[in-house]
Every structure is written in structure tokens, then in C-alpha cells.
Amino acid sequence: MRRRSLMIAAGAGVASSLAGPSLVRAQSASTLRFTPQQDLVTLDPVTTTAYASRNHGYMVFDTLYGMDANFQATPQMVDGHRIEDDGKRWDLTLREGLLFHDGERVLARDCVASLKRWAKRDPFGGMLMEATEELSAPDDRTIRFRLKHPFPLLPIALGKASVPVCAMMPARLAETDPYRQVPELIGSGPFRYKADERVSGSLNVYTKFEGYVPRRDGALAWTSGPKVVHFDRVEWRVMPDASTATSALLAGEADWQEYAYHDQLPLMRRSRNVRVQVLDRTGFVGQLQVNHLQAPFNNPEIRRALWGAIDQTSTMQALVGPQETSLFHVPLGYFCPGTPMASIDGLAPLTAPRDYGRTKEALRAAGYRGETVLLMVPSTSSGSLAMGTVAADSLKQAGLNVEVYTVEFNAMLQRRNRKGPVAEGGWSAFVTNWAGMDWLNPAGHIALRGAGEAGYAGWATIPRLEELRSTWFTAPDLAAQQTICREMQAVALQEVPYYPLGQYLQPTAFRSNLTGVLDGFATFWNLRRS
């Protein structure tokens, strides 16, 4: 929040205090003040992979299934499901009492329309729809999948906590083009979004939805279990400056800071009124994405030679600090460390000391002829900025002609869609990060694809990677899935859709009188002020 906004807020506080100290205390007790890691730009959580939009989405919308701490699907809007016809028919039954924010009942036909819209944006949902013969609503509470073949991953496809969100909304809104935002936010989640109080770049407001009926069972973690709300109002107050955000938390002007900036951790840890904690052990994974359509990275020999310039340890140290060794993990392959599909097979090239002279020679032998490498680095993300700084330096040491283009994150997203050469406004590479849960398996791993121009920005064409991904969905057991993922990693190390840069853990920080903070990303049920 800028100084002007702080002064306005302070003025409002004075006005409130004139109205009476008891009113001020009541408002403070019922309002949670949250500092998100960035502004909420996209309000429709189906149309984006932005994590701010995901967190917002789980407040406003509910999902048919949730995900627990073991990454397993749990019933959320549904009471449960029944499987028949040798796994080719699934009937999902909605819970009683579900309401949208406009007072209308949540009906199965609303969910069917929502599922169809979401599946056009989500790769996992797309695979489910490919396996679906018919998706229908035979009555108000039943969602029926008639499948071409068994798809045992159906619940986790609908309940995964990775982006984009499988948000249930009224059918009239779900009929919106999935590549355009819905015109209004009417969900059935535990909070209403107050569009009339939004201040772009500064403030987003949510109020408790009194008509929400939490489920009665389930372990509380991630998006699973009873979503019981204790705050009447949640305010997302955007503070891009790290020092300002930290000062607000330490002074009690904010209750919860989503990302505790790594360089501010010592200051926060010294405060008895602030708790610093890692809620998500999957953390974040860094990525250097390259453009497979344009020189020099359309040459697979150059992509392979560049492994010698990737320094995961230096990248992570620049991001979290050299002393915070417990907050990062290397080497990182193509799946999230510590999860079932991850392995260290083939990662030896990442663990040897970097030899930039040798890498320079390898790049020259592979055909590099001095082409400009335009590296896009998001200026509004401290993590990506740190990764981009190391990446630029490493590529330059390896002899590449690097031009660094530092730009606001959303502007980078727009430019990365351009497929032409650098001279025509295109790009060569960019750095970004993903939540570790997005790299759990091939289903939701958007970047680990070889689908060409139909795939993720970078547009790698790797047929074998696509074949293995398709096979993974029908693997008979966990061991078979793991075998497929090890082969996928071997193919990726050879063909290089992108370069993994390391995994880091992102602490959060909140006032010590705030209780009920759940593991996972930022969720706003179960919270109380002691």
C-alpha cells in the first residue's frame, strides 16, 4: 500500500475512533487484514494460473472435491459418489442446502456447465473430458459422467488444489466463453466478493456468506474439511514494498502477510508478536523457459549444451540467502521433490561444478552464432527477479549474447504469447516459478509438455513426452506411474522443454494472536483471533 493509501486508512481510523472506541474494537475483532503477495488482477479463477486468483477463487467459489495434506481428493460440495459399469459411470451427489450468493440453489446442471467451461482451460480437465462420453444432470442433485473407459483419477481431477480452479458457478455464468472473464462473481463459497469496494492495486474486500453450509466431516488441511468462517470481513491490502508490508505486520496494522520476504525474516523472527511458518512443504519450483520456435533455442543441441550453465544452487542462494539452507532444495528435476513422482535419476549434470569455458565451447560446437537472447524477468516478483539475475549472469558467462528485459509480471505474460523472433517483439527465454503442487504429476504439470504450438508458452514439440503423459493416466498402479515419470524426466533432460532452477520454501508470517492458520496456501476459514 502506498503512503497516500496509508494516510487515507489512518484518517478513516481517526473518524471511526470519534464514533466510539467500542465500535473500533468490534470492527477490528471481526476484520482480518491480509497482505497478498501481489495484486489481484484477474477475478475469474478459471481463466488464469495466477496464485492470487486461485486463493481468491477458493474464497468466493466452492469445488466438488477438496484436496487433503496427502494430495488425495476428499468430498466437498458432494456427499460422495457411486461408481458402476466397471468404472465407466460415475454419479456424484451434491450435498443438501448448497446456495449461491444470490440465494439460488446450487443445482447439478450448474455444476455440469461449470465443469465443461473449466475443462477447456485445465489440462487435467481436458483429459477427463476426452475420456467422457456424456456429462449430464439427470436430476437436481446428481452429476453423471458416462466414460469411454475407466478414469479412476476423476475425483482428484475435480479437487486438485493446483491452477486453474475447478470453480462451481451458476450455469448462466458458466456459459461465458472460458477465455473471457465472467461478468460477475456469484459463487457458493464461504465468502462474498465486494466488487463495489475494490480499489485496483490497493484493496479487495470479502464478507462472510451467511448462507454457506460447511460440510460436517473431513480433516482440515489445504482445501479439505469443514470451511467454518469466524471473521465477518477480510481485507486484502496490497503492499508491494517489502519494508512497508513488514512494518505493517510488526506494528499490528496487518494480521497476516502471505509471503514473508526472505531478507526480512531475521526482523520478523525477533518479534514476539509475529509467527513465521512454512505452511506448504511443496514450496515453489523455479523455471527457465526457452522459446523452441526461434533461434537459438529451436536447436536441441544448443538446449542440451546449455545444461552446463544452469546453476541451481547459486539461484536458490540468491533467492533465499546463503544462510537459509533449510529453505531450498537442489538438485531439482521435473517433479516436485518429496512427492511420489519425483526422482533424482539423470540429474548428475546439475550437481557437478560449473565450467563456463567448457559450456561456451559446447554451445559454439552446437551451432550458436551470437544470436540475441532476450531474457524476460518479472520486476514485480522478488523471487523471479533474483532467479533472473542469476540466469542472466550464467548465460552471459556461457557466451550467450543476453539482453535482459525486466518488466512487470502481467506485461511479461502478454509478451510471452508472441511467437515471432526477438526483432519483431518476441522473446527467447523467461524466468518464472510455480507452486510445487503444480509439478506433482503429469496431469497438472502444464510446463512439462511436448504439444507444440498447442501447449505452454515455449511451444516445445516432443512427441515422446506426450505419449508418456497419455500412458500415465491409464497406469494400473503407483509403481507404474513412477516408472513412467522417470522416463518422462529422462526424455525432458534430453529434449529440454525448460530448465528447472531449484525448489524453495516460502514462509508466511502472521500475528501471534491469529490461530487456526491451515497448511497449504492462504485460506481464510478456521481462522480466529485469540
CSV table of N, CA, C and O in Angstrom, one decimal, residues 482-520:
chain,number,residue,atom,x,y,z
A,482,GLN,N,5.2,-44.2,-11.4
A,482,GLN,CA,6.5,-43.7,-11.1
A,482,GLN,C,7.5,-44.1,-12.2
A,482,GLN,O,8.4,-43.3,-12.6
A,483,THR,N,7.4,-45.3,-12.8
A,483,THR,CA,8.3,-45.7,-13.9
A,483,THR,C,8.1,-44.8,-15.1
A,483,THR,O,9.1,-44.4,-15.7
A,484,ILE,N,6.8,-44.4,-15.4
A,484,ILE,CA,6.6,-43.5,-16.5
A,484,ILE,C,7.2,-42.2,-16.2
A,484,ILE,O,7.8,-41.6,-17.1
A,485,CYS,N,7.1,-41.7,-15.0
A,485,CYS,CA,7.6,-40.4,-14.7
A,485,CYS,C,9.1,-40.3,-14.8
A,485,CYS,O,9.7,-39.3,-15.1
A,486,ARG,N,9.8,-41.4,-14.4
A,486,ARG,CA,11.2,-41.5,-14.5
A,486,ARG,C,11.6,-41.4,-16.0
A,486,ARG,O,12.6,-40.7,-16.4
A,487,GLU,N,10.9,-42.0,-16.9
A,487,GLU,CA,11.2,-42.0,-18.3
A,487,GLU,C,10.9,-40.6,-18.8
A,487,GLU,O,11.6,-40.0,-19.7
A,488,MET,N,9.8,-40.0,-18.3
A,488,MET,CA,9.5,-38.6,-18.8
A,488,MET,C,10.6,-37.6,-18.4
A,488,MET,O,11.0,-36.8,-19.2
A,489,GLN,N,11.2,-37.8,-17.2
A,489,GLN,CA,12.3,-37.0,-16.8
A,489,GLN,C,13.5,-37.2,-17.7
A,489,GLN,O,14.2,-36.3,-18.1
A,490,ALA,N,13.8,-38.5,-18.1
A,490,ALA,CA,14.9,-38.8,-19.0
A,490,ALA,C,14.7,-38.1,-20.3
A,490,ALA,O,15.7,-37.6,-20.9
A,491,VAL,N,13.5,-38.2,-20.8
A,491,VAL,CA,13.2,-37.5,-22.1
A,491,VAL,C,13.4,-36.0,-22.0
A,491,VAL,O,14.0,-35.4,-22.9
A,492,ALA,N,12.9,-35.4,-20.9
A,492,ALA,CA,13.0,-34.0,-20.7
A,492,ALA,C,14.4,-33.5,-20.6
A,492,ALA,O,14.8,-32.5,-21.1
A,493,LEU,N,15.3,-34.3,-19.9
A,493,LEU,CA,16.7,-33.9,-19.8
A,493,LEU,C,17.4,-33.9,-21.1
A,493,LEU,O,18.3,-33.2,-21.4
A,494,GLN,N,16.9,-34.8,-22.0
A,494,GLN,CA,17.5,-34.8,-23.4
A,494,GLN,C,16.9,-33.8,-24.3
A,494,GLN,O,17.7,-33.2,-25.1
A,495,GLU,N,15.6,-33.6,-24.3
A,495,GLU,CA,15.0,-32.6,-25.2
A,495,GLU,C,14.8,-31.2,-24.7
A,495,GLU,O,14.6,-30.3,-25.4
A,496,VAL,N,14.8,-31.1,-23.4
A,496,VAL,CA,14.8,-29.8,-22.7
A,496,VAL,C,13.6,-28.9,-23.0
A,496,VAL,O,13.8,-27.9,-23.7
A,497,PRO,N,12.4,-29.2,-22.6
A,497,PRO,CA,11.3,-28.3,-22.7
A,497,PRO,C,11.6,-27.0,-21.9
A,497,PRO,O,11.2,-25.9,-22.4
A,498,TYR,N,12.3,-27.1,-20.8
A,498,TYR,CA,12.7,-26.0,-20.0
A,498,TYR,C,13.8,-26.4,-19.0
A,498,TYR,O,14.0,-27.6,-18.9
A,499,TYR,N,14.3,-25.5,-18.2
A,499,TYR,CA,15.4,-25.8,-17.3
A,499,TYR,C,14.8,-25.6,-15.8
A,499,TYR,O,14.4,-24.5,-15.5
A,500,PRO,N,14.8,-26.6,-15.0
A,500,PRO,CA,14.4,-26.4,-13.6
A,500,PRO,C,15.5,-25.6,-12.9
A,500,PRO,O,16.7,-25.9,-13.1
A,501,LEU,N,15.2,-24.7,-12.0
A,501,LEU,CA,16.1,-23.9,-11.3
A,501,LEU,C,16.3,-24.1,-9.8
A,501,LEU,O,17.0,-23.4,-9.1
A,502,GLY,N,15.5,-25.1,-9.3
A,502,GLY,CA,15.6,-25.3,-7.8
A,502,GLY,C,14.2,-25.2,-7.2
A,502,GLY,O,13.3,-24.5,-7.7
A,503,GLN,N,14.1,-25.7,-6.0
A,503,GLN,CA,12.9,-25.6,-5.2
A,503,GLN,C,13.2,-24.8,-3.9
A,503,GLN,O,14.3,-24.9,-3.3
A,504,TYR,N,12.3,-23.9,-3.6
A,504,TYR,CA,12.5,-23.1,-2.3
A,504,TYR,C,11.2,-23.1,-1.5
A,504,TYR,O,10.1,-23.3,-2.1
A,505,LEU,N,11.3,-23.0,-0.2
A,505,LEU,CA,10.2,-23.0,0.7
A,505,LEU,C,9.9,-21.5,1.0
A,505,LEU,O,10.8,-20.7,1.2
A,506,GLN,N,8.6,-21.2,0.9
A,506,GLN,CA,8.2,-19.8,1.1
A,506,GLN,C,7.5,-19.6,2.5
A,506,GLN,O,6.3,-20.1,2.6
A,507,PRO,N,8.1,-19.0,3.5
A,507,PRO,CA,7.4,-18.8,4.8
A,507,PRO,C,6.3,-17.8,4.6
A,507,PRO,O,6.3,-16.9,3.8
A,508,THR,N,5.4,-17.9,5.5
A,508,THR,CA,4.4,-16.9,5.7
A,508,THR,C,4.6,-16.3,7.1
A,508,THR,O,5.3,-16.9,7.9
A,509,ALA,N,3.9,-15.2,7.4
A,509,ALA,CA,4.1,-14.5,8.7
A,509,ALA,C,2.7,-14.0,9.1
A,509,ALA,O,2.0,-13.4,8.3
A,510,PHE,N,2.4,-14.2,10.4
A,510,PHE,CA,1.1,-13.6,10.9
A,510,PHE,C,1.3,-13.3,12.4
A,510,PHE,O,2.2,-13.7,13.1
A,511,ARG,N,0.4,-12.4,12.8
A,511,ARG,CA,0.4,-12.0,14.2
A,511,ARG,C,0.1,-13.3,15.1
A,511,ARG,O,-0.6,-14.2,14.8
A,512,SER,N,0.8,-13.3,16.2
A,512,SER,CA,0.8,-14.5,17.1
A,512,SER,C,-0.6,-14.7,17.7
A,512,SER,O,-0.9,-15.8,18.3
A,513,ASN,N,-1.5,-13.7,17.7
A,513,ASN,CA,-2.8,-13.9,18.2
A,513,ASN,C,-3.8,-14.4,17.2
A,513,ASN,O,-5.0,-14.6,17.5
A,514,LEU,N,-3.3,-14.7,16.0
A,514,LEU,CA,-4.1,-15.3,15.0
A,514,LEU,C,-4.0,-16.8,15.0
A,514,LEU,O,-2.9,-17.4,14.9
A,515,THR,N,-5.0,-17.5,15.2
A,515,THR,CA,-5.0,-19.0,15.4
A,515,THR,C,-5.8,-19.6,14.2
A,515,THR,O,-6.6,-19.0,13.6
A,516,GLY,N,-5.5,-20.9,14.0
A,516,GLY,CA,-6.3,-21.7,13.0
A,516,GLY,C,-5.7,-21.6,11.6
A,516,GLY,O,-6.4,-21.9,10.7
A,517,VAL,N,-4.5,-21.1,11.4
A,517,VAL,CA,-3.9,-21.0,10.1
A,517,VAL,C,-3.6,-22.4,9.6
A,517,VAL,O,-2.9,-23.2,10.3
A,518,LEU,N,-4.2,-22.8,8.5
A,518,LEU,CA,-4.1,-24.1,8.0
A,518,LEU,C,-2.9,-24.3,7.0
A,518,LEU,O,-2.4,-23.4,6.4
A,519,ASP,N,-2.4,-25.6,7.0
A,519,ASP,CA,-1.3,-25.9,6.0
A,519,ASP,C,-1.9,-25.7,4.6
A,519,ASP,O,-3.1,-25.9,4.3
A,520,GLY,N,-1.0,-25.4,3.7
A,520,GLY,CA,-1.3,-25.2,2.3
A,520,GLY,C,-1.1,-23.8,1.9
A,520,GLY,O,-0.3,-23.1,2.4
